[in-house]
Amino acid sequence: MKIGPLSEAALTPATGPVRSERASTSAGLAGAQDSSGVPVSVSAAARSLEVSSAGSGIDEAKVAAVRAAIANGTFTVDAGAIADKLLSNAQEVLSRMRD
């Protein structure tokens, strides 16, 4: 798995109270208030992300095959491949930090 590039927005800390309950991102929340009485609005772009995440592109057949392999003890992990990816991702992050 490759981690995507970091953006400045991803590194900026959030301000104010942040709620993580799934219900707080429903489409009917535009203009609603959270438990502290602070007005909350969810942009159309944010709502479209929630809708599009429903069809997240997860290969259910592959998940079932991996789950079955784990259950019957035949799943193997290629530690070398994982180490290579971790090192590659670390090198990429470090090279971006130097720029």
PDB file of C-alpha atoms in Angstrom:
ATOM      1  CA  MET A   1       0.000   0.000   0.000  1.00  0.00           C
ATOM      2  CA  LYS A   2       1.425   3.362  -0.933  1.00  0.00           C
ATOM      3  CA  ILE A   3       0.641   6.424   1.109  1.00  0.00           C
ATOM      4  CA  GLY A   4      -0.246   9.402  -1.041  1.00  0.00           C
ATOM      5  CA  PRO A   5       1.594  12.716  -0.992  1.00  0.00           C
ATOM      6  CA  LEU A   6       1.070  14.999   1.967  1.00  0.00           C
ATOM      7  CA  SER A   7      -0.636  18.294   1.377  1.00  0.00           C
ATOM      8  CA  GLU A   8      -0.355  21.468   3.421  1.00  0.00           C
ATOM      9  CA  ALA A   9      -4.051  21.133   4.347  1.00  0.00           C
ATOM     10  CA  ALA A  10      -3.391  17.675   5.814  1.00  0.00           C
ATOM     11  CA  LEU A  11      -0.682  19.107   8.053  1.00  0.00           C
ATOM     12  CA  THR A  12      -2.763  22.024   9.329  1.00  0.00           C
ATOM     13  CA  PRO A  13      -4.397  21.275  12.685  1.00  0.00           C
ATOM     14  CA  ALA A  14      -8.150  21.520  12.913  1.00  0.00           C
ATOM     15  CA  THR A  15      -9.591  24.336  14.976  1.00  0.00           C
ATOM     16  CA  GLY A  16     -12.582  24.168  17.250  1.00  0.00           C
ATOM     17  CA  PRO A  17     -14.475  21.107  18.428  1.00  0.00           C
ATOM     18  CA  VAL A  18     -14.436  18.153  16.073  1.00  0.00           C
ATOM     19  CA  ARG A  19     -17.067  15.462  16.277  1.00  0.00           C
ATOM     20  CA  SER A  20     -16.323  12.034  14.903  1.00  0.00           C
ATOM     21  CA  GLU A  21     -19.728  10.384  15.113  1.00  0.00           C
ATOM     22  CA  ARG A  22     -20.901   9.016  11.776  1.00  0.00           C
ATOM     23  CA  ALA A  23     -24.289  10.682  12.212  1.00  0.00           C
ATOM     24  CA  SER A  24     -22.701  14.117  12.232  1.00  0.00           C
ATOM     25  CA  THR A  25     -21.794  13.846   8.540  1.00  0.00           C
ATOM     26  CA  SER A  26     -25.241  13.009   7.230  1.00  0.00           C
ATOM     27  CA  ALA A  27     -26.594  15.025   4.344  1.00  0.00           C
ATOM     28  CA  GLY A  28     -29.281  16.570   6.523  1.00  0.00           C
ATOM     29  CA  LEU A  29     -26.754  18.381   8.713  1.00  0.00           C
ATOM     30  CA  ALA A  30     -26.226  21.496   6.617  1.00  0.00           C
ATOM     31  CA  GLY A  31     -26.968  24.301   9.037  1.00  0.00           C
ATOM     32  CA  ALA A  32     -27.386  22.013  12.080  1.00  0.00           C
ATOM     33  CA  GLN A  33     -25.703  22.562  15.446  1.00  0.00           C
ATOM     34  CA  ASP A  34     -23.372  20.258  17.348  1.00  0.00           C
ATOM     35  CA  SER A  35     -23.800  19.498  21.063  1.00  0.00           C
ATOM     36  CA  SER A  36     -21.925  22.674  22.074  1.00  0.00           C
ATOM     37  CA  GLY A  37     -24.391  24.881  20.164  1.00  0.00           C
ATOM     38  CA  VAL A  38     -21.872  25.864  17.494  1.00  0.00           C
ATOM     39  CA  PRO A  39     -23.392  26.005  13.980  1.00  0.00           C
ATOM     40  CA  VAL A  40     -22.087  23.242  11.728  1.00  0.00           C
ATOM     41  CA  SER A  41     -22.362  23.054   7.983  1.00  0.00           C
ATOM     42  CA  VAL A  42     -21.224  20.250   5.716  1.00  0.00           C
ATOM     43  CA  SER A  43     -20.254  21.256   2.202  1.00  0.00           C
ATOM     44  CA  ALA A  44     -21.661  19.554  -0.853  1.00  0.00           C
ATOM     45  CA  ALA A  45     -18.167  18.237  -1.592  1.00  0.00           C
ATOM     46  CA  ALA A  46     -17.981  16.598   1.845  1.00  0.00           C
ATOM     47  CA  ARG A  47     -21.400  15.037   1.399  1.00  0.00           C
ATOM     48  CA  SER A  48     -20.413  13.683  -2.020  1.00  0.00           C
ATOM     49  CA  LEU A  49     -17.345  12.052  -0.438  1.00  0.00           C
ATOM     50  CA  GLU A  50     -19.552  10.190   2.000  1.00  0.00           C
ATOM     51  CA  VAL A  51     -21.818   9.012  -0.789  1.00  0.00           C
ATOM     52  CA  SER A  52     -18.890   7.953  -2.962  1.00  0.00           C
ATOM     53  CA  SER A  53     -17.239   6.078  -0.088  1.00  0.00           C
ATOM     54  CA  ALA A  54     -20.173   3.672  -0.061  1.00  0.00           C
ATOM     55  CA  GLY A  55     -18.816   2.218  -3.306  1.00  0.00           C
ATOM     56  CA  SER A  56     -15.227   2.416  -2.100  1.00  0.00           C
ATOM     57  CA  GLY A  57     -13.811   0.025  -4.680  1.00  0.00           C
ATOM     58  CA  ILE A  58     -13.028  -2.709  -2.158  1.00  0.00           C
ATOM     59  CA  ASP A  59     -12.744  -6.073  -3.872  1.00  0.00           C
ATOM     60  CA  GLU A  60     -15.145  -8.086  -1.701  1.00  0.00           C
ATOM     61  CA  ALA A  61     -14.087 -11.381  -3.322  1.00  0.00           C
ATOM     62  CA  LYS A  62     -10.434 -10.718  -2.492  1.00  0.00           C
ATOM     63  CA  VAL A  63     -11.337  -9.758   1.077  1.00  0.00           C
ATOM     64  CA  ALA A  64     -13.292 -13.000   1.440  1.00  0.00           C
ATOM     65  CA  ALA A  65     -10.374 -15.023   0.021  1.00  0.00           C
ATOM     66  CA  VAL A  66      -7.875 -13.415   2.405  1.00  0.00           C
ATOM     67  CA  ARG A  67     -10.258 -13.896   5.325  1.00  0.00           C
ATOM     68  CA  ALA A  68     -10.650 -17.586   4.416  1.00  0.00           C
ATOM     69  CA  ALA A  69      -6.868 -18.031   4.059  1.00  0.00           C
ATOM     70  CA  ILE A  70      -6.335 -16.490   7.490  1.00  0.00           C
ATOM     71  CA  ALA A  71      -9.064 -18.681   8.995  1.00  0.00           C
ATOM     72  CA  ASN A  72      -7.602 -21.920   7.611  1.00  0.00           C
ATOM     73  CA  GLY A  73      -3.980 -20.970   8.322  1.00  0.00           C
ATOM     74  CA  THR A  74      -2.727 -20.740   4.733  1.00  0.00           C
ATOM     75  CA  PHE A  75      -2.269 -16.955   4.554  1.00  0.00           C
ATOM     76  CA  THR A  76       1.377 -15.973   4.217  1.00  0.00           C
ATOM     77  CA  VAL A  77       2.951 -12.559   4.593  1.00  0.00           C
ATOM     78  CA  ASP A  78       5.869 -11.516   2.382  1.00  0.00           C
ATOM     79  CA  ALA A  79       7.911  -9.653   4.977  1.00  0.00           C
ATOM     80  CA  GLY A  80      10.497  -8.627   2.377  1.00  0.00           C
ATOM     81  CA  ALA A  81       7.883  -6.938   0.196  1.00  0.00           C
ATOM     82  CA  ILE A  82       6.417  -5.104   3.189  1.00  0.00           C
ATOM     83  CA  ALA A  83       9.870  -3.931   4.291  1.00  0.00           C
ATOM     84  CA  ASP A  84      10.652  -2.732   0.757  1.00  0.00           C
ATOM     85  CA  LYS A  85       7.429  -0.696   0.603  1.00  0.00           C
ATOM     86  CA  LEU A  86       8.001   0.802   4.057  1.00  0.00           C
ATOM     87  CA  LEU A  87      11.532   1.855   3.112  1.00  0.00           C
ATOM     88  CA  SER A  88      10.346   3.239  -0.221  1.00  0.00           C
ATOM     89  CA  ASN A  89       7.611   5.293   1.436  1.00  0.00           C
ATOM     90  CA  ALA A  90      10.026   6.545   4.121  1.00  0.00           C
ATOM     91  CA  GLN A  91      12.536   7.618   1.459  1.00  0.00           C
ATOM     92  CA  GLU A  92       9.798   9.444  -0.426  1.00  0.00           C
ATOM     93  CA  VAL A  93       8.627  11.313   2.681  1.00  0.00           C
ATOM     94  CA  LEU A  94      12.177  12.222   3.670  1.00  0.00           C
ATOM     95  CA  SER A  95      12.996  13.485   0.173  1.00  0.00           C
ATOM     96  CA  ARG A  96       9.917  15.741   0.250  1.00  0.00           C
ATOM     97  CA  MET A  97      10.914  17.115   3.636  1.00  0.00           C
ATOM     98  CA  ARG A  98      14.339  18.101   2.271  1.00  0.00           C
ATOM     99  CA  ASP A  99      12.854  20.015  -0.676  1.00  0.00           C
TER     100      ASP A  99
END
